[in-house]
XYZ file of C-alpha atoms in Angstrom:
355
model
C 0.000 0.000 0.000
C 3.199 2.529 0.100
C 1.876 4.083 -3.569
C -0.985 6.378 -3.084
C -2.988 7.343 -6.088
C -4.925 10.713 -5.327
C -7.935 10.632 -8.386
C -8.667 14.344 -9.352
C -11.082 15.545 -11.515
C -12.822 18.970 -12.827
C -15.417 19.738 -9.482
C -13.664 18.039 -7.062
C -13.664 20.020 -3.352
C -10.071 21.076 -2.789
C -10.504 20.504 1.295
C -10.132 16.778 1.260
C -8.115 16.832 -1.619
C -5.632 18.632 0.875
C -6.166 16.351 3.759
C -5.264 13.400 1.807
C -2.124 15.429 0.244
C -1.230 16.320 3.715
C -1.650 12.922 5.141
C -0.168 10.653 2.722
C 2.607 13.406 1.682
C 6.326 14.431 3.051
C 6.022 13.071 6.921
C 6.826 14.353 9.974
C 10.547 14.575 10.572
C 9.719 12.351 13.681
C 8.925 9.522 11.520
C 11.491 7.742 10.193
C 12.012 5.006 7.223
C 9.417 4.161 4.339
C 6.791 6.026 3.547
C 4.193 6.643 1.061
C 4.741 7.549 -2.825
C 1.857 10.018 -3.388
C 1.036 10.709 -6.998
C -1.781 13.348 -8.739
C -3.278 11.430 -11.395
C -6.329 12.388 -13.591
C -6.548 15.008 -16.930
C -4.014 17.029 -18.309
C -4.776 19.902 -16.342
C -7.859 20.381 -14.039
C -9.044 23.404 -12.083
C -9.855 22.308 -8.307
C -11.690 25.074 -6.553
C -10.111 28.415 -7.637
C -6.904 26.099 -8.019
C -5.259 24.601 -10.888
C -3.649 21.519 -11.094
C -1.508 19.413 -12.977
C -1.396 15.740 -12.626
C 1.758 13.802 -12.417
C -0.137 11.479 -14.946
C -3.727 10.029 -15.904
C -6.099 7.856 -14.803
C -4.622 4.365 -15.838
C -2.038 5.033 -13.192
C -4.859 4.362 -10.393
C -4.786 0.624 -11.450
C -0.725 0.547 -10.303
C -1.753 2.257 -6.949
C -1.574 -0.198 -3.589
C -3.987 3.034 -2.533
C -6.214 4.906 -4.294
C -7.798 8.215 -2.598
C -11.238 9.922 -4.337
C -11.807 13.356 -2.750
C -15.207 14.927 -2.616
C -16.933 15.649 -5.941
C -18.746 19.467 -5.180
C -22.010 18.499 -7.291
C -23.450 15.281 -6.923
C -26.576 16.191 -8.878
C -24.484 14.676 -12.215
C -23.473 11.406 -12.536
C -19.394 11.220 -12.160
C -17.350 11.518 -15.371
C -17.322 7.976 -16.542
C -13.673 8.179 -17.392
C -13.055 8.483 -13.330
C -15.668 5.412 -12.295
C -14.258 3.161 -14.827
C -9.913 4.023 -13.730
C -11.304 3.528 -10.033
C -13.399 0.433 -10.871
C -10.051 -0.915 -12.922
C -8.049 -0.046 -10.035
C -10.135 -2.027 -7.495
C -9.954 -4.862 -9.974
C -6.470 -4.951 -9.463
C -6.086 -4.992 -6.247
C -6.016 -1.518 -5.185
C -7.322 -0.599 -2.035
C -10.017 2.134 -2.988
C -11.152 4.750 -0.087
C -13.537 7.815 -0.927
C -13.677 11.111 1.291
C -17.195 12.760 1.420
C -19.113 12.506 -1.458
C -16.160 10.840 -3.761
C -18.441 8.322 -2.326
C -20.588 8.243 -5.349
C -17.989 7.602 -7.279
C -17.918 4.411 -5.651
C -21.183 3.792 -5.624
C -21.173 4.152 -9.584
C -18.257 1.947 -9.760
C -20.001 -0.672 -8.098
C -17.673 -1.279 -5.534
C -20.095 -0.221 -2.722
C -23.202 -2.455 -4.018
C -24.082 -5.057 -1.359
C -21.474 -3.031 1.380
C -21.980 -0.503 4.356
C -20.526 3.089 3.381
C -21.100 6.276 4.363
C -20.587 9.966 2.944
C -21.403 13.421 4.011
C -24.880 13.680 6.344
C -25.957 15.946 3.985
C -25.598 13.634 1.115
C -26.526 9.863 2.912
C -30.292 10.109 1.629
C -29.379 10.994 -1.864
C -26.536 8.475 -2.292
C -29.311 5.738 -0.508
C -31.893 6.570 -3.066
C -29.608 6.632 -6.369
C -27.942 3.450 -5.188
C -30.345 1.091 -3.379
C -27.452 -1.741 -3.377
C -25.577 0.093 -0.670
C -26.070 0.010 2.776
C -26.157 3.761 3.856
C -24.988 4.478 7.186
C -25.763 8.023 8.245
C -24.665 8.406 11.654
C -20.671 7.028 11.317
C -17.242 9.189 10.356
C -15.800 6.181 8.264
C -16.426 2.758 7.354
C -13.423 0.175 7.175
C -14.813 -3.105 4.931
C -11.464 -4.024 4.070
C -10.435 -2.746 0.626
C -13.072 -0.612 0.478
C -13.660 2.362 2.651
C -15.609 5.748 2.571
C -15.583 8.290 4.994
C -18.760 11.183 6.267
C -18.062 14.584 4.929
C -14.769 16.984 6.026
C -13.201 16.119 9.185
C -13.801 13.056 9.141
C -11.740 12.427 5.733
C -9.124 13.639 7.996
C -10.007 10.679 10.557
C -10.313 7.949 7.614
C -6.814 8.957 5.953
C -5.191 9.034 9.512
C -7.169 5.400 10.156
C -5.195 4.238 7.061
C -1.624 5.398 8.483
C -2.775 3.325 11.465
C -3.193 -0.100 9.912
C -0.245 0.674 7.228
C 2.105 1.670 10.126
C 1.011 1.451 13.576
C -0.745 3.559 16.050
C 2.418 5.602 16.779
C 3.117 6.944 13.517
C -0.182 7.460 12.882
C -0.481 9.824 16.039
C 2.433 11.685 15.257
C 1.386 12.509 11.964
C -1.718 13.502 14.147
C 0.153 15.527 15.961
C 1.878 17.660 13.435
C -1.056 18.043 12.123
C -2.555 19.615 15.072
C -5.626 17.263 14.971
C -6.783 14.607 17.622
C -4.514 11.067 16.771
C -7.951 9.078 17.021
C -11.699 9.239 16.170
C -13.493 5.736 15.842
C -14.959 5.300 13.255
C -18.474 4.472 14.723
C -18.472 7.546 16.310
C -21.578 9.687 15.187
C -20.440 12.278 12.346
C -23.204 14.913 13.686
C -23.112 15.879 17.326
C -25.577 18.774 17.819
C -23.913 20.631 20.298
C -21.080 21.785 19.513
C -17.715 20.937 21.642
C -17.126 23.727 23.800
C -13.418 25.319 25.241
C -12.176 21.920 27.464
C -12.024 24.499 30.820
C -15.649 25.106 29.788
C -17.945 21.951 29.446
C -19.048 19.316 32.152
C -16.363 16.916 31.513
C -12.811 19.142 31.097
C -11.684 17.926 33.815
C -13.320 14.262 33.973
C -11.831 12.698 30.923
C -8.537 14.003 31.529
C -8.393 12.632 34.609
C -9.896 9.453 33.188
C -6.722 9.772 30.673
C -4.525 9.222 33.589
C -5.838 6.446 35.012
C -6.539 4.004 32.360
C -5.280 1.240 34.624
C -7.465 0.889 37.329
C -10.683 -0.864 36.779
C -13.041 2.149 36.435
C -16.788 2.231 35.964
C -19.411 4.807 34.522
C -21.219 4.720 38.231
C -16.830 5.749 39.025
C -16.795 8.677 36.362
C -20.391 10.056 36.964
C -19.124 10.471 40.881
C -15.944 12.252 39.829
C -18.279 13.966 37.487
C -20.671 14.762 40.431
C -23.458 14.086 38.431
C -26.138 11.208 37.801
C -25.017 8.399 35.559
C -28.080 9.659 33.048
C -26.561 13.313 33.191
C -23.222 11.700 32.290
C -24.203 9.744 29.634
C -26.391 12.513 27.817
C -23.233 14.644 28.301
C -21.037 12.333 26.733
C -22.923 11.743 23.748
C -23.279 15.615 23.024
C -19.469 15.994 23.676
C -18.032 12.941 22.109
C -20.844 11.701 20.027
C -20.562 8.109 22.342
C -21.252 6.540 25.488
C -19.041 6.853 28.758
C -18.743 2.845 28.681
C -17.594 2.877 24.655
C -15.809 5.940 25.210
C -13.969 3.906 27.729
C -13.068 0.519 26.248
C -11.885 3.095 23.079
C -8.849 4.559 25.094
C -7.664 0.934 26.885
C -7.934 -0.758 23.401
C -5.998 2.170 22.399
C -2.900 2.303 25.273
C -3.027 -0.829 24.646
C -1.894 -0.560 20.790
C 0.914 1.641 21.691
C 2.184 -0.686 24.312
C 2.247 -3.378 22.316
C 4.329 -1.799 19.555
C 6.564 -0.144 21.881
C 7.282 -2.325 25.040
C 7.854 -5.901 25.497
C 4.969 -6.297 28.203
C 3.438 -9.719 27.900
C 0.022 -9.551 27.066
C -1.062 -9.911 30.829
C 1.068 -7.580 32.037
C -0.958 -4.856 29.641
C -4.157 -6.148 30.307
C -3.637 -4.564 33.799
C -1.564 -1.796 32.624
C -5.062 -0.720 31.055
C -7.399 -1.653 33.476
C -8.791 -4.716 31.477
C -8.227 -6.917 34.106
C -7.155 -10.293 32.653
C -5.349 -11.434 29.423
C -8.356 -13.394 28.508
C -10.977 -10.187 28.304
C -7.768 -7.896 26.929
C -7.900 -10.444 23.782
C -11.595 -10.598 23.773
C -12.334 -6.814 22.994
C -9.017 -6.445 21.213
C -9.777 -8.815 19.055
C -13.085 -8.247 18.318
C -12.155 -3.853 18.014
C -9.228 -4.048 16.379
C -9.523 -7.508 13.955
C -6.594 -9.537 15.156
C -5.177 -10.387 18.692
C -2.884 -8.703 20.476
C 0.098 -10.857 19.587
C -0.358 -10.815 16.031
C -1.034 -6.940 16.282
C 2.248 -6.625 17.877
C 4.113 -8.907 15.650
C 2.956 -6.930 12.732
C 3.737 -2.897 14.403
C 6.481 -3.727 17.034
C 9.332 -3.358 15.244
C 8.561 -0.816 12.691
C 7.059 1.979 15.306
C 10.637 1.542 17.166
C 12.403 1.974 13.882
C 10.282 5.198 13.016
C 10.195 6.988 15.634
C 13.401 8.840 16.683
C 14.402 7.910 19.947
C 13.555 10.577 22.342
C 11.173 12.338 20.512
C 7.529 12.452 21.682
C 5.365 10.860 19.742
C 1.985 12.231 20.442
C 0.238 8.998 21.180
C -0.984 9.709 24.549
C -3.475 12.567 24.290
C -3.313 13.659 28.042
C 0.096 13.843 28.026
C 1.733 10.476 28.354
C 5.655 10.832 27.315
C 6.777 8.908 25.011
C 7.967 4.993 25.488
C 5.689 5.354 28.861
C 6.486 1.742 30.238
C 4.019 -0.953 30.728
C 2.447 -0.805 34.452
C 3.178 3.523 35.150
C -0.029 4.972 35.114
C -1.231 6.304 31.693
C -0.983 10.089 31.001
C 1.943 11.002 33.925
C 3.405 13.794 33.272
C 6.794 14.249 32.197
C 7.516 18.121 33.203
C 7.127 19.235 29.918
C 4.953 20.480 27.751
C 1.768 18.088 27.269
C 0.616 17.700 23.328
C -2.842 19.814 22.965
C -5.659 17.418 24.111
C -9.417 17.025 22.447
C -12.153 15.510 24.041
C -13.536 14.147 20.558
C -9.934 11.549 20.481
């Protein structure tokens, strides 16, 4: 997957055209050893936005990609140019793994690659794309969908969450969130996370849970409950989980199993920690129920997660530099069994409660 094929056409949306560029481009200097080959490739010239463009070369090079990236299209009252659905369809054909970013969704859809699947595009756009393509299964309410070599993502930030899910799987949790952090962007939004929260997040000193998750953040390895947080919280469990879902677009107990699942990923590329020894290092008790809801979040089990991530996150990361990977403030290489998110007397990356 190191040759990334960004698809560009006349109408595209030049936002999520830039994420991708941004994502998949030059990397951090933090990050060390292979990296992607990004490529333009569509008509001889075309005018994105009140940009022009010129593609390094056409669409038959999507079908040589190991990645191939559709932005948003700005009009989806048209069909697509056919030129684009057929290079994309060719491309998935041979083996490429095809992801669309807003409504480059519909290019998919037209392709045929999302007929019988789950996808998703912008909220704006999931009732149109359900009605001109009854084959796919529309989901409205998720940022990105991951069905193996095919994946779509909801409309503008969250194209930023689906190209920074792709860094994840390509190269580990630890790259990904320090591309994250250069990028100035929290390193991780699940997927099923709901793409429209109507209240918007406020200033973190500001809304009801600043200073619970946070604190949360920090203590990853005891064995805390929602009845625990909506104490801290001082409020009723209810209260906490209507405020969760307005802040974070999830429940306290999913928020929850998120982060351990997640300090568990980075432990497991970057310490040697058996698998029990990380289980309580993130509160999950036992080795048995750390493999359980590993397994079934992340698609393998922890050993075969670390077998695949271990040894390139230690070769791409500069020793000594932080990584990001702890969003309250973890240092980097935090070992297995210190508390999650202790604080190293410097300066803590900047924090989100939507990660």
């Amino acid at each position: 997957m190191s040759t990334v094929a960004l698809a560009v056409t006349e109408g595209m949306r030049q936002f999520e055209l830039s994420v991708a560029y941004e994502v998949f481009g030059p990397p951090p200097s933090a990050v060390t050893g292979p990296w992607y080959d990004v490529s333009l490739c569509g008509p001889s010239t075309v005018r994105i936005g009140r940009f022009r463009l010129e593609p390094d070369g056409g669409f038959d090079r999507l079908a040589r990609a190991g990645t191939v990236i559709v932005p948003a299209l700005a009009e989806t009252d048209e069909a697509p140019p056919a030129e684009l659905v057929d290079a994309v369809r060719a491309a998935h054909e041979a083996g490429a793994r095809v992801a669309s970013l807003c409504t480059g969704a519909f290019v998919l859809a037209a392709a045929g690659l999302l007929d019988g699947r789950r996808a998703t595009t912008h909220w704006a756009h999931t009732e149109e794309l359900a009605a001109r393509h009854p084959r796919v299964e529309v989901d409205p309410d998720v940022l990105y969908v991951d069905d193996g070599r095919v994946l779509t993502s909801a409309g503008k930030a969250a194209a930023m969450d689906l190209c920074l899910h792709l860094v994840r799987l390509d190269h580990g949790s630890a790259v990904a969130n320090t591309v994250a952090r250069s990028l100035v962007v929290p390193p991780h939004r699940a997927g099923g996370q709901a793409q429209f929260v109507t209240t918007p997040v406020p200033a973190r000193d500001d809304h009801p849970l600043g200073d619970l998750l946070p604190w949360v953040m920090e203590r990853l390895d005891q064995p805390l409950t929602v009845d625990d947080l909506a104490r801290r919280a001082r409020m009723s469990s209810r209260n906490l989980g209507r405020h969760f879902r307005s802040v974070t677009g999830t429940t306290p107990l999913q928020w929850l199993l998120t982060q351990r699942i997640r300090h568990a990923q980075e432990l497991l590329e970057s310490t040697d920690e058996s698998v029990e020894g990380i289980a309580a290092a993130t509160g999950m008790g036992t080795a048995t129920t750390l493999r359980r809801h590993f397994n079934r979040t992340v698609g393998v089990p922890p050993d075969a997660y670390r077998r695949t991530f271990r040894a390139r996150a230690r070769t791409r990361i500069r020793p000594g530099e932080d990584d990001g990977s702890n969003p309250a403030g973890n240092p980097a290489g935090n070992p297995a069994g210190s508390p999650a998110g202790t604080p190293d007397g410097g300066t803590a990356p900047k924090w989100s409660p939507m990660a």
